[in-house]
CSV table of C-alpha atoms and ligand atoms in Angstrom, one decimal:
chain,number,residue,atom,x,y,z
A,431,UNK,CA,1.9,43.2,15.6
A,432,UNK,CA,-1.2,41.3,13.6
A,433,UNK,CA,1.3,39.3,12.1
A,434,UNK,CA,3.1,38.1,15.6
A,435,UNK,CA,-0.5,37.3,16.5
A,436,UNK,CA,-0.7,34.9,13.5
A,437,UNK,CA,2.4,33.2,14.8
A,438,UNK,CA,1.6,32.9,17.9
A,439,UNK,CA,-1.7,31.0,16.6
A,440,UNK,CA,0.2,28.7,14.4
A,441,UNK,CA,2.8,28.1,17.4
A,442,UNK,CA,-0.2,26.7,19.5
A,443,UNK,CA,-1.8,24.8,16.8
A,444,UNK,CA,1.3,23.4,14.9
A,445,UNK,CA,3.7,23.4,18.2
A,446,UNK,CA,3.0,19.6,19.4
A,447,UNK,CA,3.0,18.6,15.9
A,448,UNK,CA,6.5,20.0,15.2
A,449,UNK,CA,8.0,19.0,18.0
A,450,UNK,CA,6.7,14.8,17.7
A,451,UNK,CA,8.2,15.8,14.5
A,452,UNK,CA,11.1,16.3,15.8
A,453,UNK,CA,11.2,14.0,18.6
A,454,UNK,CA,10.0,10.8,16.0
A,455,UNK,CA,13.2,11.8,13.5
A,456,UNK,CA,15.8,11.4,16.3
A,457,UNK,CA,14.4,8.3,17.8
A,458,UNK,CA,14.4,6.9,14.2
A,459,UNK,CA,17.7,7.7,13.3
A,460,UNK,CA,19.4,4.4,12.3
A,461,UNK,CA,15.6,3.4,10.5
A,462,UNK,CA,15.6,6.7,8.3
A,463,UNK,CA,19.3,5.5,6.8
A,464,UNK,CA,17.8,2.3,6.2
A,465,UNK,CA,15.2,3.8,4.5
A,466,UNK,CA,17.5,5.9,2.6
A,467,UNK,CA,19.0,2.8,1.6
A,468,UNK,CA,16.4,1.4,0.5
A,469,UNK,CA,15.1,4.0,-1.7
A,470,UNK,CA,18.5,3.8,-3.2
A,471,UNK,CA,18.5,0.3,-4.5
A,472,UNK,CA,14.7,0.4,-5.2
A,473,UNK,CA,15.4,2.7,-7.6
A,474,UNK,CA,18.3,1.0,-9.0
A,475,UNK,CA,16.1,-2.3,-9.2
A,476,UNK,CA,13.2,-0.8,-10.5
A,477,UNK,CA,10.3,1.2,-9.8
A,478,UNK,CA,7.2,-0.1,-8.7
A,479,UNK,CA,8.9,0.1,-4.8
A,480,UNK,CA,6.5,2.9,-3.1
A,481,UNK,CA,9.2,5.4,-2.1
A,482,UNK,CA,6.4,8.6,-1.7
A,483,UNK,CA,6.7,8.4,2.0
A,484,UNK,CA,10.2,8.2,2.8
A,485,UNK,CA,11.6,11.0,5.4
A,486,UNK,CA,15.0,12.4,5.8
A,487,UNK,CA,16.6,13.9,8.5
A,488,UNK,CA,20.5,15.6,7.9
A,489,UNK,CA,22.1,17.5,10.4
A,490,UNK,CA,24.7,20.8,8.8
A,491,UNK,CA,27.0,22.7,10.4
A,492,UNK,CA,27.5,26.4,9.8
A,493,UNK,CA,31.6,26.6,9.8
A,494,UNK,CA,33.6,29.7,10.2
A,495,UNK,CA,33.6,32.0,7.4
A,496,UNK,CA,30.5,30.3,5.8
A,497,UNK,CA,27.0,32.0,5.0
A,498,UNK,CA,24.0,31.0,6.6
A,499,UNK,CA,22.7,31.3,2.7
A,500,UNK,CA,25.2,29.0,1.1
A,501,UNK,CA,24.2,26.6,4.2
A,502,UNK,CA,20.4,26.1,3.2
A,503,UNK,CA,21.3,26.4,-0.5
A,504,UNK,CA,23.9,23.6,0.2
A,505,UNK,CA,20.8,22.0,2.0
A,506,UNK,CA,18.6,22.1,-0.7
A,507,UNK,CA,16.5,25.2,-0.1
A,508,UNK,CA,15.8,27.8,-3.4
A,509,UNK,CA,17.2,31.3,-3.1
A,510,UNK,CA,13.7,32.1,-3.2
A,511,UNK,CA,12.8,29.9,-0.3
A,512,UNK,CA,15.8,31.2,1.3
A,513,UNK,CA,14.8,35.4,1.1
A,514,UNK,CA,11.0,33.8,2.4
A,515,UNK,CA,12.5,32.3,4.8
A,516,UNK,CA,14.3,35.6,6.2
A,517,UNK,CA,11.3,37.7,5.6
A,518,UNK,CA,9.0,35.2,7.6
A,519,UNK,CA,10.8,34.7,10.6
A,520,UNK,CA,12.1,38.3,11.3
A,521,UNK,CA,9.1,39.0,14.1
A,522,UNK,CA,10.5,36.2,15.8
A,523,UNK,CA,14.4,36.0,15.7
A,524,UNK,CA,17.4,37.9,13.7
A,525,UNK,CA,19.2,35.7,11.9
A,526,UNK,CA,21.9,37.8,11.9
A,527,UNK,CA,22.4,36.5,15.8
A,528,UNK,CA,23.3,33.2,14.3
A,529,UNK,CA,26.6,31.9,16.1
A,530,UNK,CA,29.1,30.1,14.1
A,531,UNK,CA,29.1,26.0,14.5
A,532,UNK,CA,25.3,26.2,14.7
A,533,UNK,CA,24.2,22.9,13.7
A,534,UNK,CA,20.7,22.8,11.5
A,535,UNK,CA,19.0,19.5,10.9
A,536,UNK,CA,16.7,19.4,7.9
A,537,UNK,CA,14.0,17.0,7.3
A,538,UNK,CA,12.1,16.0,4.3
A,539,UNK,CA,8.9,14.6,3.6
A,540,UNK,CA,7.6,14.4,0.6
A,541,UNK,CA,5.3,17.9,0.9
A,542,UNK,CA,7.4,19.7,3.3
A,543,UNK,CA,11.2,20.8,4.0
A,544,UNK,CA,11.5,21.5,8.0
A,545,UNK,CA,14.6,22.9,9.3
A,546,UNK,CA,15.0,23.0,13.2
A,547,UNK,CA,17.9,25.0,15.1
A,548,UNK,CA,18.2,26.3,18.8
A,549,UNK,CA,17.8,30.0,19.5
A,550,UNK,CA,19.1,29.6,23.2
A,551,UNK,CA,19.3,26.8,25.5
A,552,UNK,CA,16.4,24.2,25.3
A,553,UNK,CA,14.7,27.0,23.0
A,554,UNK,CA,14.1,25.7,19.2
A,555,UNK,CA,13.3,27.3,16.3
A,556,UNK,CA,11.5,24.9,13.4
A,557,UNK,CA,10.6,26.6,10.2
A,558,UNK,CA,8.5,24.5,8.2
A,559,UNK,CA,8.0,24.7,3.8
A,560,UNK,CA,5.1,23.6,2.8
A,561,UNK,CA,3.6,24.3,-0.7
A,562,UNK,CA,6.6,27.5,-0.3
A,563,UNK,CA,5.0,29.5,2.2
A,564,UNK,CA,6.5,29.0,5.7
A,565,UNK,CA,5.1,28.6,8.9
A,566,UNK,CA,7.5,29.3,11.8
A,567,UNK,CA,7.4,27.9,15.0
A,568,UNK,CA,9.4,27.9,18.6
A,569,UNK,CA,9.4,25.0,20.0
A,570,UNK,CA,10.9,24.5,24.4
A,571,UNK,CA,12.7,21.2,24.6
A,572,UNK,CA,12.5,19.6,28.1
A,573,UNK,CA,15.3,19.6,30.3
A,574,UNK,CA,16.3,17.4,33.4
A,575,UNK,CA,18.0,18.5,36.4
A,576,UNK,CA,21.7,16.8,36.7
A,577,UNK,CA,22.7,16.7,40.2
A,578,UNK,CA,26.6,16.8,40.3
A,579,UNK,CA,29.1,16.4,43.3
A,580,UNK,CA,33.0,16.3,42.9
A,581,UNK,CA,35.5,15.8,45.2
A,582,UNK,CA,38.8,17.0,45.6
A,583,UNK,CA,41.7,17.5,47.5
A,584,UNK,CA,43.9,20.9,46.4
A,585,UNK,CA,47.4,20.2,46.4
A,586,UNK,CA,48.7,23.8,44.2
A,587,UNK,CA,46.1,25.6,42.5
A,588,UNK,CA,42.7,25.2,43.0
A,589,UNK,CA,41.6,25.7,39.9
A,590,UNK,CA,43.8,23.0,38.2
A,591,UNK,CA,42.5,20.4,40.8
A,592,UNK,CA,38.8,21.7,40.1
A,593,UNK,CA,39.3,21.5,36.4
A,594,UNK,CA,41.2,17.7,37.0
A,595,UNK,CA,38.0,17.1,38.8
A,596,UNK,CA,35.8,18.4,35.8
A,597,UNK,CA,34.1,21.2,37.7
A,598,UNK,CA,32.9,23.7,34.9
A,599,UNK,CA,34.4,26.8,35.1
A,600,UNK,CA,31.1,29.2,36.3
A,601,UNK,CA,31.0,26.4,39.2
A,602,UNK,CA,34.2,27.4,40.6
A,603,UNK,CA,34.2,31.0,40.1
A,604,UNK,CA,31.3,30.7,42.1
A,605,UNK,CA,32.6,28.7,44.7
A,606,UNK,CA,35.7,30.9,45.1
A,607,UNK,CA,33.4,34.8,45.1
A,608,UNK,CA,32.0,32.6,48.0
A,609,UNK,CA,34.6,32.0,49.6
A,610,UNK,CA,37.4,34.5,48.9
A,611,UNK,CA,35.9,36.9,51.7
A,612,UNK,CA,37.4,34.3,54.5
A,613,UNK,CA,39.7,32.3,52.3
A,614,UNK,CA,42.8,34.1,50.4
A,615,UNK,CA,43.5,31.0,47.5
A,616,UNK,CA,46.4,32.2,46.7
A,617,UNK,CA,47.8,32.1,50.3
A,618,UNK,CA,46.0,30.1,52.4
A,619,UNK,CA,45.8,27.1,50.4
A,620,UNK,CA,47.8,23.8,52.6
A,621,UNK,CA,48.7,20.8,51.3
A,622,UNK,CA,45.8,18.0,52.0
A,623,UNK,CA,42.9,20.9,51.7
A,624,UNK,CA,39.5,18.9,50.9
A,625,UNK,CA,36.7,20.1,48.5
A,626,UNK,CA,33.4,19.1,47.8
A,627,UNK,CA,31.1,20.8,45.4
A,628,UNK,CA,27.6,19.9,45.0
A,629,UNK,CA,25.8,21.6,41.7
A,630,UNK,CA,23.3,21.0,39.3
A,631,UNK,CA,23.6,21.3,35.6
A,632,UNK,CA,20.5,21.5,33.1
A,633,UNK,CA,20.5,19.0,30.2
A,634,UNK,CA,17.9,18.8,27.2
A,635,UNK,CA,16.5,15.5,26.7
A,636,UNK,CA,16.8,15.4,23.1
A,637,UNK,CA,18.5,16.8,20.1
A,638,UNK,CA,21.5,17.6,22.4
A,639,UNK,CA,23.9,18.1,19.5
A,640,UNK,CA,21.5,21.3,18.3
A,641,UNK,CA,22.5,22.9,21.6
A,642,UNK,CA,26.3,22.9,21.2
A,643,UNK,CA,26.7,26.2,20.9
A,644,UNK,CA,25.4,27.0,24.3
A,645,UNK,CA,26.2,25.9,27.5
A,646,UNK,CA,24.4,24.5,30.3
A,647,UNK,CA,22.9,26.3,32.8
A,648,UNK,CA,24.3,25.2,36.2
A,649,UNK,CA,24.1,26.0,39.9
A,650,UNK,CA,26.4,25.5,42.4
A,651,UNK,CA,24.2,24.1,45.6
A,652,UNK,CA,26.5,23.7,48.6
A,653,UNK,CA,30.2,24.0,49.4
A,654,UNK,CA,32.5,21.4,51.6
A,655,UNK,CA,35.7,22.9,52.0
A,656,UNK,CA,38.4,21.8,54.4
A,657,UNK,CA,41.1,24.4,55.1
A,658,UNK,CA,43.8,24.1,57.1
A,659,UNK,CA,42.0,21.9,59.5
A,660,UNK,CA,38.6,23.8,59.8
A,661,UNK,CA,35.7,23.0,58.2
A,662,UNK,CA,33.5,25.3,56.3
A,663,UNK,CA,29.8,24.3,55.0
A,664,UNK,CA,28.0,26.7,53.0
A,665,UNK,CA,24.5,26.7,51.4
A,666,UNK,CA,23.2,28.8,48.3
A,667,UNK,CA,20.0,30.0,49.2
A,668,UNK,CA,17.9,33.3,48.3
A,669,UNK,CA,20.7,34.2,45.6
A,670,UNK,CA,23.6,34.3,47.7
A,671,UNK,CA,25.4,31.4,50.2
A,672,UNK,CA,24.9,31.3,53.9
A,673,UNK,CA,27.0,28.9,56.5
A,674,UNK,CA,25.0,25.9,57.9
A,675,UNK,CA,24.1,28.1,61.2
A,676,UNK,CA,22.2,30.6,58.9
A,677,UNK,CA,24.7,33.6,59.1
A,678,UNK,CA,25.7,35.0,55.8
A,679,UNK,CA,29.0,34.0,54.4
A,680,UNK,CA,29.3,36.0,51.8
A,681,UNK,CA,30.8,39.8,52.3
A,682,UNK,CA,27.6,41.9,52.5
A,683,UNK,CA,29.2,43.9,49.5
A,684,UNK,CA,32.5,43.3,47.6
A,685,UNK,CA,35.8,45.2,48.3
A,686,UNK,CA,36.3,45.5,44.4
A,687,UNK,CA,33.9,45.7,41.8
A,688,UNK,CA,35.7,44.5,38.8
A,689,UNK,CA,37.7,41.2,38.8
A,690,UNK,CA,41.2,42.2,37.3
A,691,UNK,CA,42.2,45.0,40.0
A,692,UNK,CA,40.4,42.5,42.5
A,693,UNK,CA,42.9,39.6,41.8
A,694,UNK,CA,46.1,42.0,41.7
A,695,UNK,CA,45.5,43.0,45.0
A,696,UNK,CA,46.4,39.5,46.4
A,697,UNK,CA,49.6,39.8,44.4
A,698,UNK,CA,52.3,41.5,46.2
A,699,UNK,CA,54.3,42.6,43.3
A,700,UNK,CA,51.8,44.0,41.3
A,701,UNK,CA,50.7,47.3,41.9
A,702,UNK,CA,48.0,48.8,43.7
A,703,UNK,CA,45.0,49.5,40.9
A,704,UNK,CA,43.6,52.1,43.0
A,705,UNK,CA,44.9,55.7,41.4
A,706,UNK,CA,44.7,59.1,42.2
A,707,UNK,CA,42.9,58.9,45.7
A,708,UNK,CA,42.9,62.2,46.9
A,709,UNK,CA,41.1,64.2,50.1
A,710,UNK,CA,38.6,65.5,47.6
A,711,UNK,CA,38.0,62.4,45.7
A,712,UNK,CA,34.9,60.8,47.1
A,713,UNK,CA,35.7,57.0,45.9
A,714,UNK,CA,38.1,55.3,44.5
A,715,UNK,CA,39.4,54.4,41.0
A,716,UNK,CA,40.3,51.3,39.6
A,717,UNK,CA,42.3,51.1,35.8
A,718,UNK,CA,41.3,48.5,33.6
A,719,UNK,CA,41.0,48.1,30.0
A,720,UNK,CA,37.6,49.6,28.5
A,721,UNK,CA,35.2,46.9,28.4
A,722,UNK,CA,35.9,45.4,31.7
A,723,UNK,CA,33.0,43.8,33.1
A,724,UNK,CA,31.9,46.2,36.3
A,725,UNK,CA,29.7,43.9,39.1
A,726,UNK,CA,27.2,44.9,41.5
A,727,UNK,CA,29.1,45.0,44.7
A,728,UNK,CA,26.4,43.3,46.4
A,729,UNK,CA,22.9,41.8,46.1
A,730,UNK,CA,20.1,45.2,45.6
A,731,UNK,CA,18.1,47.0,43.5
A,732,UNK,CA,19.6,49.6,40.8
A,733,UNK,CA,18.3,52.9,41.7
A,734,UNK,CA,19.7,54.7,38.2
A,735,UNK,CA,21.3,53.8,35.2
A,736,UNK,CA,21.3,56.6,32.9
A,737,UNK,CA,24.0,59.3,31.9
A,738,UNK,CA,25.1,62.5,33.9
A,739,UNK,CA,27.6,65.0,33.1
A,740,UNK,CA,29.8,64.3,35.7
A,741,UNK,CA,29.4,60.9,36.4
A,742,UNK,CA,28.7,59.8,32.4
A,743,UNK,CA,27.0,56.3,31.9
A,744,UNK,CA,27.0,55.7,35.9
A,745,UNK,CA,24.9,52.8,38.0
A,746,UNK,CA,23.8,53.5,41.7
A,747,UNK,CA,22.6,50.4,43.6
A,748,UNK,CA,20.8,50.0,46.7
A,749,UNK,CA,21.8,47.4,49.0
A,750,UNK,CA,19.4,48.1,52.4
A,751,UNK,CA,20.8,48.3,55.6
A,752,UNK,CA,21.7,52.1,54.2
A,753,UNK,CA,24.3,51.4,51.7
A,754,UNK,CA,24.8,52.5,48.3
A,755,UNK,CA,27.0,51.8,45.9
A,756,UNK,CA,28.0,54.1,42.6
A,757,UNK,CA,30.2,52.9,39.7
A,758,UNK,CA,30.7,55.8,37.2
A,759,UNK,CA,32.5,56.6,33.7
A,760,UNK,CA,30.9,52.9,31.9
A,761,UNK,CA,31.1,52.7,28.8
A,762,UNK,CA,27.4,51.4,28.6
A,763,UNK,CA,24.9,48.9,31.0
A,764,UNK,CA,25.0,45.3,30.9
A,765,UNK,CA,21.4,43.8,29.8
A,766,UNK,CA,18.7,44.5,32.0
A,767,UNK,CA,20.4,47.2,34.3
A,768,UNK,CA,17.7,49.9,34.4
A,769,UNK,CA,16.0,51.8,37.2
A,770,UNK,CA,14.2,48.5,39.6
A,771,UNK,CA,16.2,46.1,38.6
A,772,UNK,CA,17.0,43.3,41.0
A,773,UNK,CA,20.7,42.5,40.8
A,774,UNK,CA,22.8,39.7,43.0
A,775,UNK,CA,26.0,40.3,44.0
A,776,UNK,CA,29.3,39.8,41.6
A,777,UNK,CA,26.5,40.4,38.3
A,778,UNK,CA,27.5,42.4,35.8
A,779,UNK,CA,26.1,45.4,35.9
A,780,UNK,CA,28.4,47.5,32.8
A,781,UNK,CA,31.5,48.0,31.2
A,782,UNK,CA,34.4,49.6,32.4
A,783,UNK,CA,35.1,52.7,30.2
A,784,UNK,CA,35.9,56.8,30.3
A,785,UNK,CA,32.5,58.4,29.5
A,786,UNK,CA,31.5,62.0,31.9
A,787,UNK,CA,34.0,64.2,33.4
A,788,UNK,CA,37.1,61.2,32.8
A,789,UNK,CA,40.2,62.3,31.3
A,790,UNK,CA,41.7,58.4,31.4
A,791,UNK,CA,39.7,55.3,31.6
A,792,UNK,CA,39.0,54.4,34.3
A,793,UNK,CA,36.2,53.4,36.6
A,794,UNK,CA,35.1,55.6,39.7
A,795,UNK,CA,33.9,53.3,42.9
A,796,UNK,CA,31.8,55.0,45.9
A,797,UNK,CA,30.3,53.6,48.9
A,798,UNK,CA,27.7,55.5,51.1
A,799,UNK,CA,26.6,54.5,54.0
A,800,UNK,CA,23.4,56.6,54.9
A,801,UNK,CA,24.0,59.3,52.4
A,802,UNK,CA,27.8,59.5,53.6
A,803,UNK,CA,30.4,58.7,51.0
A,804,UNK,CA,32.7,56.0,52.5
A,805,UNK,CA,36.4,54.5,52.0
A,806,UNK,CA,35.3,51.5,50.5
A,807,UNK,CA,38.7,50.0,51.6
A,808,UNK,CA,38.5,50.3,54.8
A,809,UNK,CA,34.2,49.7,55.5
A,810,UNK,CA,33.3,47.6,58.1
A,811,UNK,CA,30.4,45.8,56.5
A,812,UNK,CA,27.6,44.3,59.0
A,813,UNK,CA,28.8,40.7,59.3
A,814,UNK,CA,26.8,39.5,61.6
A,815,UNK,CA,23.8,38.9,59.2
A,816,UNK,CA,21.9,36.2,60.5
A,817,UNK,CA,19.0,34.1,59.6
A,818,UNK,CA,16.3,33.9,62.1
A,819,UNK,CA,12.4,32.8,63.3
A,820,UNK,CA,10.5,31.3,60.1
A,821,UNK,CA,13.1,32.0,57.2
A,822,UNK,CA,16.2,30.4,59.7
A,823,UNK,CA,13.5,27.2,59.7
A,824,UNK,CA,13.1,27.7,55.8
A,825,UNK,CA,16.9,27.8,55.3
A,826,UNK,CA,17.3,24.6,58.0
A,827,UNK,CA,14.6,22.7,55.3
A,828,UNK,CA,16.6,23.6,52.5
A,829,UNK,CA,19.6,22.4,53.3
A,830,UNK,CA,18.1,19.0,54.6
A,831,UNK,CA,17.0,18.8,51.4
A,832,UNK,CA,20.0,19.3,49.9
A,833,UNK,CA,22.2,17.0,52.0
A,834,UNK,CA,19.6,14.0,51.0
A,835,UNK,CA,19.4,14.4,47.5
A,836,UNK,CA,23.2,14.6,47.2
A,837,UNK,CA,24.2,12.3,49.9
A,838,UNK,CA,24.5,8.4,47.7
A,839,UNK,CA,26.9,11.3,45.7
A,840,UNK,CA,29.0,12.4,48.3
A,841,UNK,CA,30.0,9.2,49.5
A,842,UNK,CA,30.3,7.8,46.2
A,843,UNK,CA,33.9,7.5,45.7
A,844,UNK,CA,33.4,7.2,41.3
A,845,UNK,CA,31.5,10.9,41.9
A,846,UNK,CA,29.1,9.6,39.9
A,847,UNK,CA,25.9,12.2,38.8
A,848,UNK,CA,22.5,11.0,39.3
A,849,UNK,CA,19.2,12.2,37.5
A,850,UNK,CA,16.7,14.3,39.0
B,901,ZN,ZN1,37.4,58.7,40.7
């Protein structure tokens, strides 16, 4: 713990440093080749050239199949430096987390070797050799808001046309858990149907190519959608989307907790993934392989997450309004699912998998509705959730906001993105 404490105090002092260090390499790019250059043919010349203050800067990649180890040897680090280099930064990140196709950049000075790489999104790591002891530090890159808004019309599948009109793949997923509780995509979908989909994606300012490995966290913002002649506008707000009136689009909880038995139920020639309902059986039970993310039925707070002998690894949720929702038989928790925890609807909450009193794998599903265990299949769910008084006039704010800021994007026929 002393030790983290010394970190933390070099990270404040050294931080700013580090990361000019950083930010002064990538702006200089093409004048640090030049330089390289230079040193080259000074040297061939002769040597009375000062070359004691060049600085390099080389980017490697970490391939498939390749060690972290052979990469900093292959960068000109010592195995000594190398095992220091593990040692020292342990408090703050296992290198063992390393993702393949991890890019490093490595600069030189003359007294110091600095290698920078990202940890997460917009989250750095430079680990600095000077006189071979090393002083690690983590570094926050800024980001900028992208604001985003594409344009489609659907004329099969919607997600072809959405990934024709490079929505990212989280956008649409979204856009459809939205929507699918008054929209069936695979039926409903007519020829001429219009979307629009407004989002925002984060974007680090610098040193993009460091980030590669992770992707960019992005929002969807509001939803045009033309079906079949009506017109539905929805808002995120608060976590969860809400139509332009302020009544709550999205189902207050969701029929089917995991997506694979979700989907097959809009498929007439697949089977029905519930199994073994009986008059005894107080839920229902979907099959899917083990592993299968489980997701919080609805926005609430997770009452347990622990083990019982029955139940095995099993979550219980607590969505107000007097409903509660048990999933039962996981194979563990998602991260972060513990007693308190906050969780939106469609998050993962666990894994689908055959711990308890299971004989198959399987999970068990349960709705109560003030302490009575419910058909989940045939709930009728309050719909008529409605904003009102101060928060309807916070919502109304909002979304005036949001139709200015992406309004020159709407009408733009390019769908062009614009900067924050
Ligand atoms: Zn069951």
């Amino acid at each position: 713990m002393h030790f983290s404490r010394i970190i933390l105090v070099a990270l404040l002092l050294v931080g700013c440093d580090e990361q000019s260090q950083c930010n002064d390499e990538t702006q200089n790019k093409n004048t640090d080749i030049e330089d390289t250059r230079r040193q080259v043919s000074s040297q061939e010349k002769d040597n009375t050239a000062p070359h004691n203050t060049e600085i390099t800067r080389q980017t490697y990649t970490l391939n498939k199949g390749d060690t972290l180890t052979h990469l900093l040897r292959s960068a000109g680090f010592s195995f000594s430096e190398v095992y220091a280099l593990a040692d020292t930064i342990k408090p703050l990140y296992d290198f063992k987390k390393i993702q393949s196709h991890t890019q490093f950049d490595v600069i030189k000075t003359p007294n110091s070797k600095t290698l920078c790489f990202a940890t997460s999104f917009a989250q750095v790591i430079n680990a600095k050799l000077v006189e071979e002891s090393w002083e690690i530090t983590q570094n926050a890159i800024t980001t900028q808001t992208e604001k985003i808004s594409r344009s489609f019309a659907i004329n099969h599948s919607l997600y072809q046309a959405a990934s024709d009109a490079e929505v990212p793949n989280n956008v649409i997923n979204s856009a459809i858990l939205a929507m699918s509780h008054f929209v069936d995509f695979q039926r409903e979908i007519r020829q001429g149907d219009q979307i629009t989909l407004n989002f925002n994606s984060e974007t680090v300012t610098q040193d993009a190519h460091l980030f590669s490995t992770f992707s960019n966290p992005q929002q969807l913002v509001a939803i045009s959608f033309i079906n079949q002649g009506k017109h539905y506008e929805l808002y995120h707000y608060q976590d969860t989307f809400y139509f332009k009136d302020g009544k709550l689009a999205q189902n207050f909880l969701m029929k089917t907790p995991l997506n694979g038995a979700r989907l097959s139920s809009y498929f007439g020639k697949r089977k029905h993934p519930v199994l073994g309902y009986t008059r005894q059986h107080k839920g229902i039970d979907f099959s899917a392989p083990i592993g299968t993310p489980i997701m919080a039925a609805g926005k609430g707070k997770v009452l347990k997450a622990s083990y019982s002998r029955s139940f095995g690894n099993r979550v219980l949720i607590d969505h107000g309004n007097g409903y509660h929702t048990l999933y039962a038989h996981l194979k563990g928790f998602a991260k972060g699912i513990k007693h308190g925890a906050h969780v939106s609807q469609g998050q993962t909450i666990g894994f689908l998998g055959n711990t308890g009193l299971s004989s198959a794998r399987h999970l068990h599903y349960e709705v109560h509705k003030n302490g009575k265990v419910i058909n989940p299949l045939k709930m009728k769910q309050p719909s008529n959730i409605q904003l009102t008084g101060d928060e309807l006039h916070a919502f109304k704010v909002h979304i005036n906001d949001i139709e200015k800021r992406y309004a020159a994007l709407v009408y733009d026929s390019n769908n062009k993105s614009a900067l924050d």
